[in-house]
Short mmCIF file of C-alpha atoms in Angstrom, two decimals:
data_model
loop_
_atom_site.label_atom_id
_atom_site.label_comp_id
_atom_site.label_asym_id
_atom_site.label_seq_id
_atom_site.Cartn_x
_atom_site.Cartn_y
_atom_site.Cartn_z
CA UNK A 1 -54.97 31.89 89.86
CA UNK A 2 -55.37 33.05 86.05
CA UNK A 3 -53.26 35.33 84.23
CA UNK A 4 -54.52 37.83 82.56
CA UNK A 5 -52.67 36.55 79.17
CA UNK A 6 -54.63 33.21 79.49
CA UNK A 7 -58.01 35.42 80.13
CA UNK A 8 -58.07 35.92 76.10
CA UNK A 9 -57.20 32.55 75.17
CA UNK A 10 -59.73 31.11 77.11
CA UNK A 11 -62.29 33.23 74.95
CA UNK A 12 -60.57 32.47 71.83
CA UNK A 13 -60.78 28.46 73.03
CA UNK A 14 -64.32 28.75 73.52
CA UNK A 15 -64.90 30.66 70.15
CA UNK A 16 -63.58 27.76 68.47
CA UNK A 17 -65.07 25.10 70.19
CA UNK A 18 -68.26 27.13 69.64
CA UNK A 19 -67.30 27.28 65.69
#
């Protein structure tokens, strides 16, 4: 199970690693 406060870090993570 997720939280919904990890939901928006996962997309942040992924922005970065897309950087």
């Amino acid at each position: 199970v997720v939280p919904e406060t990890l939901e928006p870090s996962l997309q942040l993570a992924a922005a970065v690693l897309a950087q």
